[in-house]
CSV table of C-alpha atoms and ligand atoms in Angstrom, one decimal:
chain,number,residue,atom,x,y,z
A,26,MET,CA,28.7,20.4,-132.3
A,27,LYS,CA,31.0,19.0,-129.2
A,28,PRO,CA,34.5,18.4,-129.5
A,29,ALA,CA,35.7,14.8,-130.0
A,30,PRO,CA,36.8,13.4,-127.0
A,31,PHE,CA,40.4,13.7,-125.5
A,32,THR,CA,42.2,13.6,-122.2
A,33,TYR,CA,42.7,16.5,-120.1
A,34,SER,CA,45.8,17.4,-118.1
A,35,ARG,CA,46.4,20.1,-116.0
A,36,PRO,CA,50.5,19.8,-115.6
A,37,ALA,CA,51.7,21.3,-112.2
A,38,ASP,CA,55.2,22.5,-113.5
A,39,TRP,CA,56.8,23.2,-116.8
A,40,GLY,CA,58.8,20.1,-117.1
A,41,ALA,CA,55.5,18.0,-116.9
A,42,ALA,CA,54.0,20.4,-119.5
A,43,VAL,CA,56.9,19.7,-122.1
A,44,ALA,CA,56.7,16.1,-121.4
A,45,LEU,CA,52.7,16.0,-122.0
A,46,LEU,CA,53.6,18.1,-125.6
A,47,GLN,CA,56.3,15.3,-126.2
A,48,SER,CA,53.5,12.8,-126.1
A,49,GLY,CA,51.4,14.7,-128.4
A,50,ALA,CA,49.1,16.8,-126.3
A,51,ARG,CA,48.0,20.1,-127.7
A,52,PRO,CA,48.3,22.9,-125.2
A,53,VAL,CA,45.6,25.2,-124.1
A,54,ALA,CA,45.9,28.7,-122.4
A,55,GLY,CA,42.8,31.2,-122.4
A,56,GLY,CA,40.9,28.8,-125.0
A,57,GLN,CA,39.6,31.6,-126.9
A,58,SER,CA,40.8,30.2,-130.2
A,59,ILE,CA,41.3,26.6,-129.4
A,60,GLY,CA,38.0,26.4,-127.9
A,61,PRO,CA,35.8,27.0,-130.9
A,62,MET,CA,38.2,24.8,-133.0
A,63,LEU,CA,37.6,21.8,-130.7
A,64,ASN,CA,34.1,22.4,-130.9
A,65,LEU,CA,34.1,22.8,-134.6
A,66,ARG,CA,36.3,19.6,-134.9
A,67,VAL,CA,39.0,21.6,-136.8
A,68,VAL,CA,41.6,20.1,-134.4
A,69,GLN,CA,41.1,16.7,-132.8
A,70,PRO,CA,43.8,16.3,-130.5
A,71,ASP,CA,43.9,13.1,-128.2
A,72,ALA,CA,45.0,15.1,-125.2
A,73,VAL,CA,45.2,18.5,-124.1
A,74,ALA,CA,47.6,20.4,-121.6
A,75,ASP,CA,46.0,23.2,-119.8
A,76,LEU,CA,48.6,25.5,-119.2
A,77,ARG,CA,47.0,27.9,-116.8
A,78,HIS,CA,48.3,26.4,-113.6
A,79,LEU,CA,51.7,26.4,-114.3
A,80,PRO,CA,54.0,28.8,-112.3
A,81,GLY,CA,54.8,32.2,-113.6
A,82,PHE,CA,52.4,31.3,-116.8
A,83,GLY,CA,51.0,34.9,-116.3
A,84,GLY,CA,52.5,38.0,-114.8
A,85,VAL,CA,55.3,40.7,-115.5
A,86,ALA,CA,59.2,40.9,-114.3
A,87,LEU,CA,61.4,43.8,-114.9
A,88,SER,CA,65.1,42.8,-115.1
A,89,GLY,CA,68.2,44.7,-116.7
A,90,GLY,CA,66.0,46.6,-119.1
A,91,LEU,CA,63.9,43.8,-120.1
A,92,CYS,CA,60.4,43.1,-119.5
A,93,ARG,CA,59.4,39.7,-119.3
A,94,ILE,CA,55.7,39.0,-119.9
A,95,GLY,CA,54.4,35.5,-118.9
A,96,ALA,CA,53.0,33.8,-121.9
A,97,GLY,CA,49.8,33.4,-119.9
A,98,THR,CA,49.3,37.1,-119.1
A,99,THR,CA,45.9,38.0,-120.2
A,100,HIS,CA,45.1,40.9,-122.9
A,101,ALA,CA,43.0,42.4,-119.8
A,102,ALA,CA,45.9,42.3,-117.4
A,103,ILE,CA,48.0,44.4,-120.0
A,104,GLU,CA,45.2,46.7,-120.7
A,105,ASP,CA,44.9,47.2,-117.0
A,106,ASP,CA,48.4,48.4,-116.9
A,107,ALA,CA,50.2,45.0,-115.7
A,108,VAL,CA,53.6,46.4,-117.9
A,109,PRO,CA,54.9,49.5,-116.4
A,110,GLY,CA,56.4,52.7,-118.0
A,111,ARG,CA,56.2,53.7,-121.8
A,112,LEU,CA,56.3,50.1,-122.9
A,113,GLY,CA,53.1,49.4,-120.8
A,114,GLU,CA,51.2,52.4,-122.0
A,115,ILE,CA,51.7,51.4,-125.9
A,116,LEU,CA,50.9,47.6,-125.2
A,117,ALA,CA,47.8,48.5,-123.2
A,118,GLY,CA,46.7,50.8,-125.9
A,119,VAL,CA,47.1,47.5,-128.1
A,120,ALA,CA,45.3,45.2,-125.7
A,121,ARG,CA,42.1,47.3,-125.2
A,122,ARG,CA,41.5,47.2,-128.8
A,123,ILE,CA,41.4,43.2,-129.1
A,124,ALA,CA,38.0,42.0,-129.2
A,125,TYR,CA,35.8,42.7,-126.2
A,126,ARG,CA,36.4,42.4,-122.6
A,127,PRO,CA,34.9,38.8,-121.9
A,128,VAL,CA,37.7,37.6,-124.2
A,129,ARG,CA,40.3,39.8,-123.3
A,130,ASN,CA,39.8,38.4,-119.4
A,131,ARG,CA,40.6,34.9,-120.7
A,132,GLY,CA,42.7,35.2,-123.8
A,133,THR,CA,46.6,35.4,-123.6
A,134,ILE,CA,49.4,37.1,-125.1
A,135,GLY,CA,51.3,33.8,-125.7
A,136,GLY,CA,48.1,32.1,-126.9
A,137,SER,CA,47.6,34.6,-129.4
A,138,LEU,CA,51.0,34.6,-130.7
A,139,ALA,CA,51.1,30.8,-131.0
A,140,HIS,CA,47.9,30.6,-132.4
A,141,ALA,CA,49.3,33.0,-135.2
A,142,ASP,CA,46.5,34.2,-136.8
A,143,PRO,CA,47.8,36.8,-139.2
A,144,ALA,CA,45.1,39.3,-138.3
A,145,ALA,CA,45.7,39.0,-134.6
A,146,ASP,CA,46.6,42.1,-132.6
A,147,TRP,CA,49.9,40.9,-131.0
A,148,VAL,CA,51.0,39.1,-134.0
A,149,ALA,CA,50.6,42.3,-135.9
A,150,VAL,CA,52.5,44.5,-133.0
A,151,LEU,CA,55.1,42.6,-131.3
A,152,PRO,CA,57.7,42.3,-134.1
A,153,ALA,CA,58.2,45.9,-134.0
A,154,PHE,CA,59.9,45.7,-130.6
A,155,ARG,CA,63.4,44.4,-130.6
A,156,GLY,CA,62.3,41.2,-128.3
A,157,SER,CA,62.2,37.6,-128.3
A,158,ALA,CA,59.8,34.9,-127.8
A,159,VAL,CA,61.0,32.5,-125.1
A,160,ALA,CA,60.2,28.9,-125.9
A,161,LEU,CA,60.8,25.9,-123.5
A,162,GLY,CA,61.4,22.6,-124.9
A,163,PRO,CA,63.1,19.0,-124.0
A,164,GLY,CA,66.5,20.8,-124.3
A,165,GLY,CA,65.8,23.7,-122.0
A,166,GLU,CA,64.9,27.6,-123.0
A,167,ARG,CA,65.8,29.1,-126.5
A,168,ARG,CA,64.9,32.6,-127.7
A,169,ILE,CA,63.3,33.3,-130.9
A,170,ALA,CA,63.6,37.0,-132.3
A,171,LEU,CA,59.7,38.1,-132.3
A,172,ALA,CA,60.3,39.5,-136.1
A,173,ASP,CA,61.0,35.7,-136.9
A,174,PHE,CA,58.5,33.9,-134.8
A,175,VAL,CA,55.3,34.0,-137.0
A,176,MET,CA,56.3,32.2,-140.1
A,177,GLY,CA,52.9,32.3,-142.0
A,178,LEU,CA,49.4,31.4,-141.7
A,179,MET,CA,49.1,29.9,-138.4
A,180,GLU,CA,52.6,28.6,-138.7
A,181,THR,CA,55.4,29.7,-136.0
A,182,ALA,CA,59.0,28.9,-135.3
A,183,LEU,CA,58.0,26.7,-132.0
A,184,ARG,CA,58.6,23.1,-132.4
A,185,PRO,CA,55.7,20.8,-131.7
A,186,ASP,CA,57.3,19.9,-128.4
A,187,GLU,CA,57.9,23.5,-127.3
A,188,VAL,CA,55.8,25.5,-125.0
A,189,LEU,CA,55.9,29.4,-125.4
A,190,ARG,CA,56.9,30.6,-121.9
A,191,ALA,CA,57.0,34.1,-121.8
A,192,ILE,CA,57.8,37.3,-124.2
A,193,GLU,CA,60.9,39.6,-123.6
A,194,LEU,CA,60.7,43.0,-124.6
A,195,PRO,CA,63.0,45.9,-124.0
A,196,THR,CA,61.8,48.6,-121.6
A,197,LEU,CA,61.3,52.0,-123.6
A,198,PRO,CA,62.3,55.5,-122.6
A,199,ALA,CA,59.5,58.0,-122.1
A,200,GLU,CA,60.0,59.7,-125.1
A,201,THR,CA,59.4,56.8,-127.4
A,202,ARG,CA,57.2,57.7,-130.3
A,203,TRP,CA,54.4,55.0,-131.6
A,204,GLY,CA,52.2,55.2,-134.2
A,205,HIS,CA,49.4,52.0,-134.6
A,206,TRP,CA,46.5,51.8,-136.9
A,207,LYS,CA,44.1,49.0,-137.1
A,208,PHE,CA,41.4,48.7,-139.9
A,209,CYS,CA,38.3,46.4,-138.8
A,210,ARG,CA,34.6,47.3,-139.8
A,211,LYS,CA,33.6,47.7,-136.2
A,212,PRO,CA,35.6,48.1,-133.0
A,213,GLY,CA,36.8,44.8,-131.5
A,214,GLU,CA,36.9,42.9,-134.8
A,215,PHE,CA,39.9,41.3,-136.3
A,216,SER,CA,41.7,43.6,-138.5
A,217,LYS,CA,41.9,43.8,-142.2
A,218,ALA,CA,44.9,45.7,-142.1
A,219,THR,CA,47.4,46.7,-139.5
A,220,ALA,CA,50.4,48.9,-139.3
A,221,CYS,CA,52.6,49.8,-136.5
A,222,VAL,CA,55.8,52.3,-136.4
A,223,LEU,CA,58.2,52.4,-133.3
A,224,ALA,CA,60.5,55.2,-132.9
A,225,VAL,CA,62.8,54.7,-129.9
A,226,PRO,CA,65.1,57.6,-129.3
A,227,GLY,CA,68.7,56.7,-130.6
A,228,GLU,CA,67.8,53.5,-132.6
A,229,VAL,CA,66.5,53.2,-136.3
A,230,PRO,CA,62.6,53.3,-136.1
A,231,ARG,CA,61.0,50.1,-137.0
A,232,ALA,CA,57.4,49.4,-138.4
A,233,VAL,CA,55.2,46.6,-139.2
A,234,LEU,CA,52.4,45.7,-141.7
A,235,ALA,CA,50.2,42.7,-140.9
A,236,ALA,CA,46.8,41.5,-141.2
A,237,LEU,CA,47.4,40.6,-144.5
A,238,ASP,CA,46.8,36.6,-144.6
A,239,GLU,CA,50.3,36.0,-144.0
A,240,ALA,CA,53.3,36.5,-141.8
A,241,PRO,CA,53.8,40.2,-140.8
A,242,LEU,CA,56.0,42.3,-142.9
A,243,VAL,CA,58.7,43.6,-140.5
A,244,ILE,CA,60.1,47.1,-141.6
A,245,SER,CA,63.6,46.9,-139.8
A,246,ASP,CA,64.5,50.5,-141.1
A,247,ALA,CA,61.1,52.9,-141.3
A,248,SER,CA,63.3,56.1,-141.6
A,249,ALA,CA,62.0,56.4,-145.4
A,250,LEU,CA,58.7,55.8,-144.3
A,251,LEU,CA,58.8,58.8,-141.9
A,252,ALA,CA,60.9,60.8,-144.4
A,253,ALA,CA,58.2,60.2,-147.2
A,254,PRO,CA,55.0,58.6,-145.8
A,255,GLU,CA,52.7,58.8,-148.9
A,256,ALA,CA,55.4,57.6,-151.4
A,257,GLU,CA,56.9,55.1,-149.2
A,258,ALA,CA,53.6,53.6,-147.7
A,259,ALA,CA,52.3,53.1,-151.4
A,260,ARG,CA,55.5,51.3,-152.2
A,261,ILE,CA,55.4,49.0,-149.5
A,262,ALA,CA,51.9,48.1,-149.8
A,263,ASN,CA,52.1,47.5,-153.6
A,264,ALA,CA,54.9,45.3,-153.2
A,265,VAL,CA,53.0,42.8,-150.8
A,266,PRO,CA,52.2,40.0,-153.3
A,267,GLY,CA,48.5,38.8,-153.9
A,268,LEU,CA,46.9,41.8,-152.3
A,269,SER,CA,43.4,43.0,-154.0
A,270,PRO,CA,43.4,46.7,-154.5
A,271,TRP,CA,41.0,47.4,-151.7
A,272,ARG,CA,43.4,45.5,-149.1
A,273,ALA,CA,46.2,47.4,-150.7
A,274,ALA,CA,44.6,50.6,-150.3
A,275,LEU,CA,43.7,49.8,-146.5
A,276,ALA,CA,47.5,48.5,-146.1
A,277,ARG,CA,48.8,51.8,-147.5
A,278,THR,CA,46.6,54.1,-145.3
A,279,ALA,CA,47.1,51.9,-142.3
A,280,LEU,CA,51.1,52.4,-142.8
A,281,LYS,CA,50.7,56.1,-143.8
A,282,ARG,CA,48.3,57.0,-140.8
A,283,ALA,CA,50.8,55.0,-138.3
A,284,ALA,CA,53.7,57.2,-139.7
A,285,ALA,CA,51.7,60.2,-139.2
A,286,MET,CA,50.8,59.4,-135.5
A,287,VAL,CA,54.8,59.4,-135.0
A,288,LEU,CA,55.4,62.2,-136.9
A,289,GLU,CA,52.5,64.3,-135.0
A,290,THR,CA,54.5,63.7,-131.9
A,291,ALA,CA,57.9,64.6,-132.6
B,25,LIG,C1,34.8,36.7,-130.3
B,25,LIG,C2,36.2,36.6,-130.3
B,25,LIG,C3,37.0,37.8,-130.9
B,25,LIG,C4,38.3,37.7,-131.0
B,25,LIG,N1,39.0,38.9,-131.6
B,25,LIG,C5,40.2,39.1,-131.8
B,25,LIG,C6,40.6,40.4,-132.0
B,25,LIG,O1,39.9,41.4,-132.5
B,25,LIG,N2,42.3,40.5,-132.2
B,25,LIG,C7,42.6,39.4,-131.7
B,25,LIG,O2,44.2,39.7,-131.5
B,25,LIG,N3,42.1,38.4,-131.3
B,25,LIG,C8,41.0,38.2,-131.2
B,25,LIG,N4,40.5,36.9,-130.8
B,25,LIG,C9,41.3,36.0,-130.0
B,25,LIG,C10,41.7,36.2,-128.9
B,25,LIG,O3,42.7,37.2,-128.7
B,25,LIG,C11,42.7,34.9,-128.3
B,25,LIG,O4,43.0,35.1,-127.0
B,25,LIG,C12,43.9,34.5,-128.8
B,25,LIG,O5,43.8,34.2,-130.3
B,25,LIG,C13,44.3,33.1,-128.4
B,25,LIG,O6,44.6,33.1,-127.1
B,25,LIG,P1,44.3,32.2,-126.1
B,25,LIG,O7,45.2,32.4,-124.7
B,25,LIG,O8,42.9,32.1,-125.9
B,25,LIG,O9,44.8,30.6,-126.6
B,25,LIG,P2,44.2,29.5,-126.7
B,25,LIG,O10,43.0,29.5,-127.5
B,25,LIG,O11,44.1,28.6,-125.6
B,25,LIG,O12,45.3,28.8,-127.8
B,25,LIG,C14,45.4,29.0,-129.1
B,25,LIG,C15,46.5,28.1,-130.1
B,25,LIG,O13,47.9,28.6,-129.2
B,25,LIG,C16,48.4,27.3,-128.5
B,25,LIG,N5,48.8,27.8,-127.4
B,25,LIG,C17,48.4,28.8,-126.6
B,25,LIG,N6,49.2,28.8,-125.6
B,25,LIG,C18,50.5,28.4,-125.9
B,25,LIG,C19,51.7,28.3,-125.1
B,25,LIG,N7,51.9,29.2,-123.9
B,25,LIG,N8,52.7,27.7,-125.9
B,25,LIG,C20,52.5,27.0,-127.0
B,25,LIG,N9,51.2,27.0,-127.8
B,25,LIG,C21,50.2,27.7,-127.0
B,25,LIG,C22,47.2,26.4,-128.8
B,25,LIG,O14,47.8,25.0,-128.7
B,25,LIG,C23,46.4,26.7,-129.7
B,25,LIG,O15,46.8,26.3,-130.9
B,25,LIG,C24,39.0,36.9,-130.7
B,25,LIG,C25,38.6,35.7,-130.0
B,25,LIG,C26,37.0,35.6,-130.0
B,25,LIG,C27,36.6,34.4,-129.5
């Protein structure tokens, strides 16, 4: 199939991008998710706004303990160490397991988050960090905690006239421990259950359980999971409503293995 006709615009600045969204245009970043949706006519916008040429759309900047990752930064750039330090090591490890390289060359961290597929890797992992999504709308910028950004299946806290401009994450000390387990049938496939655990020295450890067809489950204090992984992983997975037994088993095992990765590096 071919997409239904639409008007194509390439805003030159962020104000023009927001104005286009206000007039009903659909933003496009890497096109890796919206492209197929347009072709299948799952979405039929009258206009699209191609964000790729906005100044600072991609790229990484460090300032005052915060790492600002432009929404248009590709998975491939993150895989290739665009983000420095321990945070960058962790993110590169996540990025290199997204799909395969041609998809990673075009797909963006912001597009993935805004798309809010519960099985997507950034959706599953970013809430583990005490960071924010930076949204820009007609009233200016606002920050949304990453733990609150994805609200459900393809549903985010972004307003229709807001564009996701950046993701801000705290930089991490070298001693930060990280566990990440993604269940998929073959490498590069969408996950059937993902868990991650982040243990930053001096902070309460956090965990996320995701890819369960709904918003990620953020465990803001994962101390119990690290103290008793077997029992706690079972308790958490069993409490997710509506999971079939095999998905619950994957969720439990993903959590247990992510916790084990953190404990092994203690
Ligand atoms: C074959 C294939 C395999 C894949 N496998 C995986 C996988 O294993 N794991 C995984 O995580 N992903 C996977 N993906 C998805 C891929 O990671 C996409 O890059 C991602 O989902 C969307 O990013 P994008 O930049 O292409 O966004 P687009 O497709 O351009 O946009 C996606 C959605 O987000 C909106 N949007 C985009 N950018 C913004 C913005 N800055 N502000 C507001 N709204 C915005 C668009 O309007 C659209 O609704 C796969 C894709 C393909 C084609």
